[in-house]
Each structure stands twice: as structure tokens, then as C-alpha cells.
Coordinates of C-alpha atoms in Angstrom, one line a residue:
X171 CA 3.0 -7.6 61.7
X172 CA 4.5 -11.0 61.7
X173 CA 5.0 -13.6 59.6
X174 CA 5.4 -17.3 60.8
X175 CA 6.9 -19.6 58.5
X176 CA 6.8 -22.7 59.7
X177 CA 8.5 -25.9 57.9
X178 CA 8.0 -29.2 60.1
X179 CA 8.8 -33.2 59.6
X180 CA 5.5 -33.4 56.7
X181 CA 3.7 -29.9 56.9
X182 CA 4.5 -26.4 55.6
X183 CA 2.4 -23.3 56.7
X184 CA 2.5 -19.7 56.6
X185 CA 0.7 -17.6 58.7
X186 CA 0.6 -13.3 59.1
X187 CA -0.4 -12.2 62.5
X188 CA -0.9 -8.5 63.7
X189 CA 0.1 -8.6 67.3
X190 CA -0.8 -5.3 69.2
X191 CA -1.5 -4.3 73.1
X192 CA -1.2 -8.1 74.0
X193 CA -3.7 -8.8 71.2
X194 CA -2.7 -12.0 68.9
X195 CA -4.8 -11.8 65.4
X196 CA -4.1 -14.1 62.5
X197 CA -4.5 -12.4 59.7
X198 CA -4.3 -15.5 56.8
X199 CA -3.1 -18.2 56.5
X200 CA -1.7 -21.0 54.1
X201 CA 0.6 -23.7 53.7
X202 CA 0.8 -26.8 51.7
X203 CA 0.3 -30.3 53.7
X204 CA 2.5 -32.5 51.0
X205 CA 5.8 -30.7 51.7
X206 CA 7.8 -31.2 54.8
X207 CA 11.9 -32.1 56.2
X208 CA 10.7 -35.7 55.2
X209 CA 10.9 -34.7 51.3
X210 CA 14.2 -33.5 51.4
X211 CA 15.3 -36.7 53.9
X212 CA 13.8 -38.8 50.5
X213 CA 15.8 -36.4 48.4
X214 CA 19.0 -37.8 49.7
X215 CA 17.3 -41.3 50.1
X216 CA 16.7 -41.1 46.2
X217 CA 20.3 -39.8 45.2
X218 CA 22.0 -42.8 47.4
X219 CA 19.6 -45.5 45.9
X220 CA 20.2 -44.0 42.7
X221 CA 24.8 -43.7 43.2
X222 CA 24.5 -47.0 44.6
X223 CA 22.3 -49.1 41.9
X224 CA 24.7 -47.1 39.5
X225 CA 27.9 -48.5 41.3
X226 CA 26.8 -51.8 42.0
X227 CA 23.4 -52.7 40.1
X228 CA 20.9 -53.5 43.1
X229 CA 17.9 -51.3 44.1
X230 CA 18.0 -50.8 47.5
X231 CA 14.6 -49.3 47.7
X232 CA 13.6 -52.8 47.2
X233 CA 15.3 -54.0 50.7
X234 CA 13.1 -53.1 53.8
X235 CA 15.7 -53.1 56.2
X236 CA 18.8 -51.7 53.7
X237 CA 15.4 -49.0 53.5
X238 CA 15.4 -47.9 57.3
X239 CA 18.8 -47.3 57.1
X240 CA 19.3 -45.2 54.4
X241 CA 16.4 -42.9 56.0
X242 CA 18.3 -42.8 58.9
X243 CA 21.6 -41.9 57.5
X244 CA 19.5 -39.2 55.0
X245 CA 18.3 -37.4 58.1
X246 CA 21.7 -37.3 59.9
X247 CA 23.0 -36.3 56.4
X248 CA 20.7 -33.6 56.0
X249 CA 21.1 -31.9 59.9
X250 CA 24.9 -32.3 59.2
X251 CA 25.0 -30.6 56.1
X252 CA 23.2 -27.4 58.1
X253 CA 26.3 -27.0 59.6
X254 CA 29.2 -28.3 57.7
X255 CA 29.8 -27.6 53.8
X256 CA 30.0 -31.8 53.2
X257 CA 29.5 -34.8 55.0
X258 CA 30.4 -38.8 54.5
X259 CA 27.7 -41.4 54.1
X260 CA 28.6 -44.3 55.7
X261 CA 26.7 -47.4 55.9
X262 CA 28.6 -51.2 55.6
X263 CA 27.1 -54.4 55.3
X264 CA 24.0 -52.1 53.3
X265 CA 23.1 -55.5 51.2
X266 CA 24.7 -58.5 49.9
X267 CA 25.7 -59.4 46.3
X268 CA 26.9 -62.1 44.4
X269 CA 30.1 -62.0 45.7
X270 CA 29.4 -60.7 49.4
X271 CA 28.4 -58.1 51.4
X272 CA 28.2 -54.4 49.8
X273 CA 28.8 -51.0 51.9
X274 CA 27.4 -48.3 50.5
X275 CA 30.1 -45.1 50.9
X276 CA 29.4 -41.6 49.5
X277 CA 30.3 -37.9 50.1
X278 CA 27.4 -35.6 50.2
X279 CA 28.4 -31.6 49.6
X280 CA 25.6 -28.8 50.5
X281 CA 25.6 -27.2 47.3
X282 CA 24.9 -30.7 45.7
X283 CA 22.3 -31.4 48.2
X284 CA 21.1 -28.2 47.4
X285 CA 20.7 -28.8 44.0
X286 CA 18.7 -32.2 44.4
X287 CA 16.2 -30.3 47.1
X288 CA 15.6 -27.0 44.6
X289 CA 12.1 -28.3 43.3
X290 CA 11.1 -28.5 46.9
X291 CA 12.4 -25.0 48.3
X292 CA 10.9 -23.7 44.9
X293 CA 7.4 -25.0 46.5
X294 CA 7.5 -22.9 49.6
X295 CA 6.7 -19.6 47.5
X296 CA 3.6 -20.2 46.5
X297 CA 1.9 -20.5 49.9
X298 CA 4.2 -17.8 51.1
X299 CA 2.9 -15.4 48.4
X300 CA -0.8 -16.6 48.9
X301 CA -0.8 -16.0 52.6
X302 CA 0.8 -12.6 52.2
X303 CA -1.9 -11.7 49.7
X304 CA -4.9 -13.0 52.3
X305 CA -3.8 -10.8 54.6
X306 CA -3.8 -7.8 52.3
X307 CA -0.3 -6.8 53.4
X308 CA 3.0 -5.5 51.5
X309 CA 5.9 -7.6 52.2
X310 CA 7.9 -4.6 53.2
X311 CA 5.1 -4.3 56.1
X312 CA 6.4 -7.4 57.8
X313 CA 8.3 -6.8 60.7
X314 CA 9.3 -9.9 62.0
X315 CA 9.7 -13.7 60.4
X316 CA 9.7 -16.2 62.6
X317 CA 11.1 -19.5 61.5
X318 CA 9.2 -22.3 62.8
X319 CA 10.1 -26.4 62.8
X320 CA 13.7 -28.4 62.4
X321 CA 13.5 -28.0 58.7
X322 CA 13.8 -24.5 58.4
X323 CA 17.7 -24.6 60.4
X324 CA 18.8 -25.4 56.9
X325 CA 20.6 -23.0 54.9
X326 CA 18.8 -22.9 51.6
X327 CA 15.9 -22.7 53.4
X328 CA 16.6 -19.0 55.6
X329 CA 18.3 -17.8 52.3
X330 CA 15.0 -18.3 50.8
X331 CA 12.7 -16.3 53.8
X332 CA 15.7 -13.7 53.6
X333 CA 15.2 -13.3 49.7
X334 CA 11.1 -13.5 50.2
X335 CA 11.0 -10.9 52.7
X336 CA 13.9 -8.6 52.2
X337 CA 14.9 -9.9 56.0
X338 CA 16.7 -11.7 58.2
X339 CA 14.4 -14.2 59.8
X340 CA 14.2 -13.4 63.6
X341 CA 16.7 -15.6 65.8
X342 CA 15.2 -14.8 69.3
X343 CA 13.0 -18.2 69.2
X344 CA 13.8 -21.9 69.3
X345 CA 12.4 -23.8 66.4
X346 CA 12.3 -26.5 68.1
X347 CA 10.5 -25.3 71.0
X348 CA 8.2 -22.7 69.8
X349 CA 4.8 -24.4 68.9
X350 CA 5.2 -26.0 72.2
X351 CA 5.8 -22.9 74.0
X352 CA 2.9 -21.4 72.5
X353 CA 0.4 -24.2 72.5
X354 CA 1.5 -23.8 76.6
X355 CA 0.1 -19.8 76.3
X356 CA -2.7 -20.7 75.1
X357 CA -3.9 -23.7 77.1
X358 CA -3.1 -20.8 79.9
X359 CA -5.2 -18.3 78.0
X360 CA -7.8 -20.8 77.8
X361 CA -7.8 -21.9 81.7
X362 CA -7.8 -18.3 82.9
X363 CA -4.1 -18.3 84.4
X364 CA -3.0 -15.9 81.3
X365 CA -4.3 -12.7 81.3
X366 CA -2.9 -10.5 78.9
X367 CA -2.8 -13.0 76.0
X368 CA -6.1 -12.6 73.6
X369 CA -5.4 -14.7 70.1
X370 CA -7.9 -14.2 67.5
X371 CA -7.9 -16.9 64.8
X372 CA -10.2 -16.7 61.4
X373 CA -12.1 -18.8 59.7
X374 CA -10.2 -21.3 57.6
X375 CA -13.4 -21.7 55.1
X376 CA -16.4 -19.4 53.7
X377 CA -19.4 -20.1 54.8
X378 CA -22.8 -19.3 53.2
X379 CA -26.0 -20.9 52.1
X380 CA -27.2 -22.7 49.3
X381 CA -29.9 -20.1 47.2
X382 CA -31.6 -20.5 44.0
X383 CA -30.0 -21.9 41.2
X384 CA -28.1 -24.4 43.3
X385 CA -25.4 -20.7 44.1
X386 CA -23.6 -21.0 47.5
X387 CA -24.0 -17.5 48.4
X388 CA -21.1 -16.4 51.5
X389 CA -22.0 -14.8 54.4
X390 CA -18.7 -15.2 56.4
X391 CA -15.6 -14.9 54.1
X392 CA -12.4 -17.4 54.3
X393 CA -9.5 -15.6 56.8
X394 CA -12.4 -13.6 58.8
X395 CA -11.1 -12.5 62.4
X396 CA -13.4 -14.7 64.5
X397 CA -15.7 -14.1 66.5
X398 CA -17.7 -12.6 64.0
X399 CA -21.4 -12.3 62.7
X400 CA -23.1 -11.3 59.5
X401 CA -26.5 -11.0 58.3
X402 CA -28.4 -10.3 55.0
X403 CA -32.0 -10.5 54.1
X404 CA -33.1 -13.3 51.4
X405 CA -36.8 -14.0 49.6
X406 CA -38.9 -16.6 48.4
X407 CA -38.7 -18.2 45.4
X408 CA -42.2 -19.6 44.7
X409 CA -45.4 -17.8 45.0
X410 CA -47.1 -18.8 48.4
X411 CA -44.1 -20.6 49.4
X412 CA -45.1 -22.0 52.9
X413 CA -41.2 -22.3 53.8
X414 CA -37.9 -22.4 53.1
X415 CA -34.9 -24.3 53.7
X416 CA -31.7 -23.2 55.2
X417 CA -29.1 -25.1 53.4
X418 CA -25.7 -24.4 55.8
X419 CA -22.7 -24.5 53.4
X420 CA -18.6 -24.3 54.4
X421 CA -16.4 -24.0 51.1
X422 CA -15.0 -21.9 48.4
X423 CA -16.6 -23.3 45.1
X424 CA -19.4 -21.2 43.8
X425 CA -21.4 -24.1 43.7
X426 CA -23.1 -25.3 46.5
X427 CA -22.8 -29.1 45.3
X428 CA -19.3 -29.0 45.2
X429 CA -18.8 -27.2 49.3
X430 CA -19.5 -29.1 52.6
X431 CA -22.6 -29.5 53.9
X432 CA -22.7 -28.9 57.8
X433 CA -26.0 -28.7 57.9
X434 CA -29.8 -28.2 57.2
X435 CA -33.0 -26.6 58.9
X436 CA -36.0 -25.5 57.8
X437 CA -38.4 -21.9 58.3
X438 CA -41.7 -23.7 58.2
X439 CA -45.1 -22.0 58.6
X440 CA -44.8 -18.4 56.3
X441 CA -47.8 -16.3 55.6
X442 CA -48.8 -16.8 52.0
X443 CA -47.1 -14.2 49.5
X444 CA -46.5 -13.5 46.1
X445 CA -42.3 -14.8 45.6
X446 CA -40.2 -11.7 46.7
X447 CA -42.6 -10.4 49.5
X448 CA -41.3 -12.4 52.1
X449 CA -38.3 -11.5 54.0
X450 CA -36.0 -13.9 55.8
X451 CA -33.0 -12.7 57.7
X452 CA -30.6 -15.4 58.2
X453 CA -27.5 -14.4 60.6
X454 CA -24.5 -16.5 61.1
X455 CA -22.6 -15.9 64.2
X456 CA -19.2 -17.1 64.9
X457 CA -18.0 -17.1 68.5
X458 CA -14.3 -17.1 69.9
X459 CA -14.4 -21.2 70.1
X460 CA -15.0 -21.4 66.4
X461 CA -18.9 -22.8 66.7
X462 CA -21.7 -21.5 64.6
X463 CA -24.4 -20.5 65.4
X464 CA -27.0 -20.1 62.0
X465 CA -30.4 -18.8 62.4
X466 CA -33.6 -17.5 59.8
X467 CA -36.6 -15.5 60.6
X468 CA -38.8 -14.4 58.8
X469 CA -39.3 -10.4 59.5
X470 CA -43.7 -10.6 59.1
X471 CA -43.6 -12.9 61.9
X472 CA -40.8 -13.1 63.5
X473 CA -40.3 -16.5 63.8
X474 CA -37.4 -17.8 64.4
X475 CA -35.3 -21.5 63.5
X476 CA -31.4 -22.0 64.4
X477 CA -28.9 -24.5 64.3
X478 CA -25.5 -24.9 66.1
X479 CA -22.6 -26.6 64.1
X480 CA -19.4 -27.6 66.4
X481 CA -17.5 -29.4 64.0
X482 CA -17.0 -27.1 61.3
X483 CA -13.7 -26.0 62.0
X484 CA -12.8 -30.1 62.7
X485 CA -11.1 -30.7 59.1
X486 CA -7.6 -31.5 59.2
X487 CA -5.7 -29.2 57.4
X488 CA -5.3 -31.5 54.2
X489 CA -9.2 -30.9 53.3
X490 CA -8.6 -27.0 54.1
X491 CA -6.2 -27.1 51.9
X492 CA -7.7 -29.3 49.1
X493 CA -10.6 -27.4 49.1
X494 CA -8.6 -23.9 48.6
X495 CA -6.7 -25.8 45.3
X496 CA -10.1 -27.2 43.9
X497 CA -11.6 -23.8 44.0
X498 CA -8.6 -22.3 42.5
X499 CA -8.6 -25.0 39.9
X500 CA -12.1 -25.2 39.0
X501 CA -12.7 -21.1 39.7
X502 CA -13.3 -20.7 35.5
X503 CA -15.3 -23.4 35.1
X504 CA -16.9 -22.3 38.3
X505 CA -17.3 -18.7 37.5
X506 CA -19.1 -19.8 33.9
X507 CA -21.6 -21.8 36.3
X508 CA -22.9 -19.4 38.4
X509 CA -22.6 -16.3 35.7
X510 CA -25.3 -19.1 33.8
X511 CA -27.9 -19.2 36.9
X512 CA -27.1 -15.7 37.5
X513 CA -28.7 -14.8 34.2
X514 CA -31.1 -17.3 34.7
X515 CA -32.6 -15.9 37.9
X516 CA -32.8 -12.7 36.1
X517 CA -34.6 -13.6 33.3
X518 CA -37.0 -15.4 35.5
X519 CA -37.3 -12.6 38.0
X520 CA -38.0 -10.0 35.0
X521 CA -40.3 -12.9 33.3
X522 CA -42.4 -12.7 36.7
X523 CA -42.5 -8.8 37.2
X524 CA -43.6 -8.2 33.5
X525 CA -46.4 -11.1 33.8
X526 CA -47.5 -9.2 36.9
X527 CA -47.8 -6.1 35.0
X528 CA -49.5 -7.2 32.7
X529 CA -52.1 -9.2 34.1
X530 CA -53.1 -6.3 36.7
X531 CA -52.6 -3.3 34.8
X532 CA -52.5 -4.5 30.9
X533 CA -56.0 -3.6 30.1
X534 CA -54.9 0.1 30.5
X535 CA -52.8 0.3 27.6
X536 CA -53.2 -1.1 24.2
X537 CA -51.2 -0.8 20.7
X538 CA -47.8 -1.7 19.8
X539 CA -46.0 -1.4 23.3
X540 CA -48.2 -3.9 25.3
X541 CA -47.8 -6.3 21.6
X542 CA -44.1 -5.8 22.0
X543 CA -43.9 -6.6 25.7
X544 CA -46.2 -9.6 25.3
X545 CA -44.3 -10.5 22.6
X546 CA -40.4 -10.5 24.4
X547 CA -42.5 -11.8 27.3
X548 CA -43.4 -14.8 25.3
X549 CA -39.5 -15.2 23.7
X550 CA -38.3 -15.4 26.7
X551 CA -39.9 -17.5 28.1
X552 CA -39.5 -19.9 25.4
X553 CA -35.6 -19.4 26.0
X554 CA -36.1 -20.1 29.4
X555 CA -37.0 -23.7 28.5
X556 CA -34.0 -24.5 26.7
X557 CA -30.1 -24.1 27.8
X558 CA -28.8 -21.7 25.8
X559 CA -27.3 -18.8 27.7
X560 CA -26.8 -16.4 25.2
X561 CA -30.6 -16.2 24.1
X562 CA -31.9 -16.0 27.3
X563 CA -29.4 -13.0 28.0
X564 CA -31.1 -11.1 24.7
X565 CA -34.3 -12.2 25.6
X566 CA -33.9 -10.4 29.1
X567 CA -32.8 -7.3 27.6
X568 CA -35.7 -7.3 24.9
X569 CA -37.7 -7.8 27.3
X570 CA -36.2 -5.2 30.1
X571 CA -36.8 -2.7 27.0
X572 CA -39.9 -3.7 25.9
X573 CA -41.2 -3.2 29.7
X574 CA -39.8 0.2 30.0
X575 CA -41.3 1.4 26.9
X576 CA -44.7 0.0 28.9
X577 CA -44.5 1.3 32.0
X578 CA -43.6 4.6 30.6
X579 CA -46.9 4.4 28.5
X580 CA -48.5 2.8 31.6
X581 CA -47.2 6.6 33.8
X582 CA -48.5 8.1 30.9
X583 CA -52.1 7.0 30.4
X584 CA -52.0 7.9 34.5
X585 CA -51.5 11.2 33.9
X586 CA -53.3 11.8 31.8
X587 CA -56.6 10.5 33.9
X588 CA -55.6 12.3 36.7
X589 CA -54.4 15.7 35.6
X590 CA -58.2 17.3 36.2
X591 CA -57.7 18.9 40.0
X592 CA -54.2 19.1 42.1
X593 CA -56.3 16.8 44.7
X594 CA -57.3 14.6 42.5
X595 CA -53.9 14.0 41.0
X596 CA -52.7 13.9 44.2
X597 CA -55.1 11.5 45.5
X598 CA -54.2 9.4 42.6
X599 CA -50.5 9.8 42.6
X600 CA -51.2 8.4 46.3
X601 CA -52.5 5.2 45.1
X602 CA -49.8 4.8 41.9
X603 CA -47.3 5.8 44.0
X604 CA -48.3 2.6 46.5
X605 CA -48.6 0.7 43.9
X606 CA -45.0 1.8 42.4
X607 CA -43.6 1.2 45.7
X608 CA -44.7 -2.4 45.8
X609 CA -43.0 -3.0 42.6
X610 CA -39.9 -1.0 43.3
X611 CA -39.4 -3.1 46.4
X612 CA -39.8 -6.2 44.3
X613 CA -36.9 -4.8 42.2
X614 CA -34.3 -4.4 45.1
X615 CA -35.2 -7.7 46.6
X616 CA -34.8 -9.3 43.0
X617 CA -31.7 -7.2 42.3
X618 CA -30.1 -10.2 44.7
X619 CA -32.5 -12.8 43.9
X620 CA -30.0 -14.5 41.2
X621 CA -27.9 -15.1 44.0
X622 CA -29.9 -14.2 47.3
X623 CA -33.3 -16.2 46.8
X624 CA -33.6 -18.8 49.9
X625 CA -33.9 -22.4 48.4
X626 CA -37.6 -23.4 49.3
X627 CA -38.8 -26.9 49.3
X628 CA -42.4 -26.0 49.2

């Protein structure tokens, strides 16, 4: 297991790799794209403009070309100060003031640069610790760090991997050199002249599809080994729903209005059916070159409608990463969302079942449990029409109890009709048993149908 820590000019990643019989997987990966060796270049920038406005009273951030050269001298200052303990700022002729040019002259130790830089080593754990907890991996499991980019020859910087991981960082590769060297593997991976090199990458988003309710239900979870594929079986929403559509979502909001659309297609053409009859098998299927290929069809007829998206794994790694902090920062108000449809869904689901009950097999019971169900039945529905949460919740579970107590009656009454002969009973268990089956089928496709009901537009 290795861990590559890589801290360039304007990007910091981490990545943990499992690397076995010439076999490259990335495990996670994670990194933040605001944080590079330019921040602690403007570090020092911001100290000198800071001594020297102090010293002489002129802002030098304010003077292009006195600009350039403080950037240049922060960078020298910084690479020095990897080596030595202190080093001398030196820059004459900066500006000019009222009474004549103005050098700007300043001694620059490690342990103050140190200090002005902390906020910005500080920032490194948190992708560090993220990554490490993608991959599902103890830190003690690591066996090599590999330090990646200029930026991390600085001091502070492998005292910080050393205290992360318990280790030194390995010194076998040039940071420098080593994106280059491997970007050179794998373009000979690629072309065939490498043979024993196989990297595996994963997906840098989830993807899914959008389902009732508005819910982006995954299929293919963020930091899967690609290639992969994944199925699962989804319904109909609307009685005699003539087809649905396959709403393609990348993203890690539980909303599907707040993910990236990369694209739509539609199952056109289904036999009619009752809503939860119909089943639709969408499969996604991620090959080795990171395209997707998505397609639905419906099991009754087997007809099929796919789309291939090439672009999906196009975002630069700013959106990756803005889309992974907007799901962490909305995830409550997220979570609140979808628990809302969920319930929703169910109450709707159980609203239909009920209905169905009673309008084909009511006029077998009467008395107080078909009063009670018709009467839950008809709260619920009425809390249904409004937004509160809460009463649609208790309105579900009146109703769930309501129901039971009527389909128990319901087994009842058919017992009793058909306990004259073994055969007969038999015979009629036969036909209630079909019928039970129908409905017990309903049940398990509706068990998912708050979250796995395709989105029809019919």
C-alpha cells in the first residue's frame, strides 16, 4: 500500500494505491485545488510587504513591477530556506520615495518562515485524513509515502508526512521528476510497449439516476476501481405508464437537482401495467478508459435503450473537488430532503396497495376493520396533500396497522369458506396464494420504490 502525497506550484493531492504483481490500483483519492508552493511564496510576499510598509510607509503590493520582484525573491527565499536555517532578502532600487530610491533588506529564518506558513501546512491534513478514510485503510498499513512536487523538499512539510504516517517519507524518487516519469509508463502502457504495467483508476464521482421524488439513487459509488458495472432493477411510478425516462446523474448530493446531468434517454413503448409491475433493469458499465456506457430494459420485453457518455470523467479537478465540499456541506440539509420523499414514497406506495385491497377484495369483509382502514386510508391521504412530514409519517403507520388488522380478517373470512374438503382448501389456497403472491411482489419492489421508482414522463 502506498500513499502519494503530492504538493505542487497550486495543487495538493493525496492518493492510496495498492500496487501488487505489476498491478497499479488507486484506492481514493483527495486533495484540495487552492493550496500549492505558490501560497507559501505569497506567505513571504505578504511578511516583506508588510516589514517594508512598516519601515518605510509604502505598499509595495501596489507597484506591478516592485510586485514581480518580491515574488521572485519569495520563491528563491523559500527553496533557500529548505536548506539553510536563514537567508538574506535582497532587493535595491525596490521603489522610490520622497527622498530617493528605497532597497528593501531583510533576514528571513526557517523557524519564522515557519511560523507565517503554519495555517497552510495545517491544511494538508484534512485531505490526507479524507483520502486515508476512502480507501478504508489504517495508517499503520501504509508502506510507502511518496512525496510528490518541489513544495514538499521543505522541511516543515516532510516533518508533517513523518508525524501523519508514523514514517519517513520514501527518498528513492525525484520530486521533480516523478509525475513525468510516470505519465511516460503510462503513455507506454497505453501504446502497448509496456507490458507488465496495469493501472486501475476509480471513479472520481457517484453516478446514479434521478428516481421518484426528484432522489439521485447511486449505482456506481465515488473511488470505485474502474472498469466496473452494476445493475439493479427499478418500477413504474404511474399506473399504465407507457415509459420511462432515464435521467443519467454524476455527483454526491442526494438530490438529483443539485448533481451533473450527463445525460437523458428514454424506455418508450412498455406494455400497460398497474405502477410496480413493470420491471426495468438499468446497468451502468464503466470500462478501463473511463466511458459509460448506461442502458434500461424492460425485463417483459426485453427492450432495450443505451447511451454512451465520454466526457464524464472531463472535470478538472476543482469541480471534483467542489462537488465533494458541497455534499459535505449541505449532507444535513441534504439528508432531511431525501429522508422527506423517502416517507413520502412510502406513504404513497402503502396509500396505493391499501386502495387496491380494497377495491378488489373490500366487499368480503365488513365491520370495524374495513371502517378503520378506510378511515387511515382517507387521513392519509389528506396528509399527503399538505407538507407536513410528521403527519404523513403517523398517517403511514395508522394506516400500515389498520391494513394488517384487514388482511388478517381478509385470511380469515378465507378460511373459513374454504375449510370444507382438503382439495377444496387446497384448490383455493391455490388461487389466494396467487393472488398473495402478486401483492407480496408489489411489496419488495415498493420496499425500494421511495428511492428505486424510475422517473416516468408519461
Amino acid at each position: 500500500t502506498i500513499l502519494v502525497f503530492d504538493l505542487g506550484g497550486g495543487t495538493f493531492d493525496v492518493s492510496v494505491l495498492e500496487i501488487g504483481d505489476g498491478v497499479f490500483e488507486v484506492k481514493s483519492t483527495h486533495g484540495d485545488v487552492h493550496l500549492g508552493g505558490d501560497d507559501w511564496d505569497q506567505a513571504i510576499i505578504d511578511w516583506m510587504v508588510t516589514t517594508f510598509k512598516g519601515a518605510h510607509g509604502i505598499d509595495l503590493s501596489k507597484d506591478p513591477m516592485a510586485e514581480q520582484r518580491l515574488k521572485e525573491a519569495a520563491e528563491k527565499a523559500k527553496i533557500e530556506l529548505s536548506s539553510t536555517q536563514q537567508t538574506q532578502i535582497n532587493l535595491p532600487y525596490v521603489t522610490a520615495g520622497a527622498e530617493g530610491p528605497l532597497h528593501l533588506d531583510e533576514s528571513l529564518t526557517r523557524s519564522k518562515f515557519q511560523e507565517l506558513t503554519a495555517h497552510l501546512l495545517e491544511r494538508c491534513r484534512g485531505p490526507f485524513e479524507q483520502a486515508i478514510k476512502d480507501a478504508g485503510v489504517a495508517k499503520g498499513a501504509i508502506d510507502h509515502v511518496i512525496l510528490v512536487g518541489g513544495s514538499t523538499r521543505m522541511p516543515a512539510v516532510t516533518e508533517l508526512v513523518r508525524d501523519l504516517t508514523g514514517s519517513d517519507p520514501n527518498k528513492g524518487v525525484n520530486p521533480d521528476e516523478v509525475v513525468a516519469v510516470g505519465a511516460a509508463i503510462q503513455a507506454g502502457v497505453l501504446k502497448g510497449d509496456v507490458k507488465d504495467v496495469l493501472l486501475l483508476d476509480v471513479t472520481p464521482l457517484s453516478l446514479g439516476i434521478e428516481t421518484k421524488g426528484g432522489v439521485m439513487t447511486r449505482l456506481i459509488e465515488r473511488n470505485s476501481t474502474i472498469p466496473t458495472q452494476r445493475s439493479e432493477t427499478f418500477t413504474t411510478a404511474d399506473d399504465m405508464q407507457s415509459q420511462v425516462e432515464i435521467h443519467v446523474l454524476q455527483g454526491e448530493r442526494e438530490m438529483a437537482q443539485y448533481n451533473k446531468t450527463l445525460g437523458k434517454f428514454q424506455l418508450v413503448d412498455l406494455p400497460p401495467a398497474p405502477r410496480g409491475v413493470p420491471q426495468i433493469e438499468v446497468t451502468f458499465d464503466i470500462d478501463a478508459d473511463g466511458i459509460v456506457h448506461v442502458s434500461a430494459k424492460d425485463r417483459a420485453t426485453n427492450k432495450t435503450q443505451s447511451m454512451t457518455i465520454t466526457g464524464q470523467s472531463s472535470l478538472d479537478k476543482s469541480a471534483i473537488d467542489q462537488m465533494v465540499k458541497d455534499a459535505e456541506a449541505h449532507a444535513e440539509e441534504d439528508r432531511k430532503r431525501k429522508e422527506d420523499v423517502d416517507v413520502r414514497n412510502q406513504a404513497d406506495t402503502l396509500t396505493y396497495q391499501v386502495e387496491k385491497v380494497l377495491r378488489e377484495q373490500g366487499d368480503k369483509v365488513e365491520g370495524s376493520e374495513k371502517e378503520a382502514a378506510e378511515a387511515a386510508l382517507s387521513e392519509l391521504k389528506t396528509a399527503l396533500e399538505g407538507s407536513d412530514t410528521d403527519a404523513i409519517r403517523s398517517g403511514t403507520e395508522a394506516l400500515m396497522g389498520a391494513s394488517q388488522t384487514l388482511t388478517q380478517k381478509l385470511y380469515d373470512a378465507a378460511k373459513a369458506e374454504n375449510e370444507g374438503s382438503y382439495g377444496e382448501a387446497g384448490g383455493a389456497g391455490a388461487t389466494d396464494g396467487g393472488s398473495d403472491d402478486d401483492v407480496v411482489d408489489a411489496e419488495v419492489v415498493d420496499e425500494g420504490d421511495a428511492d428505486d421508482t424510475a422517473k416516468g414522463s408519461a
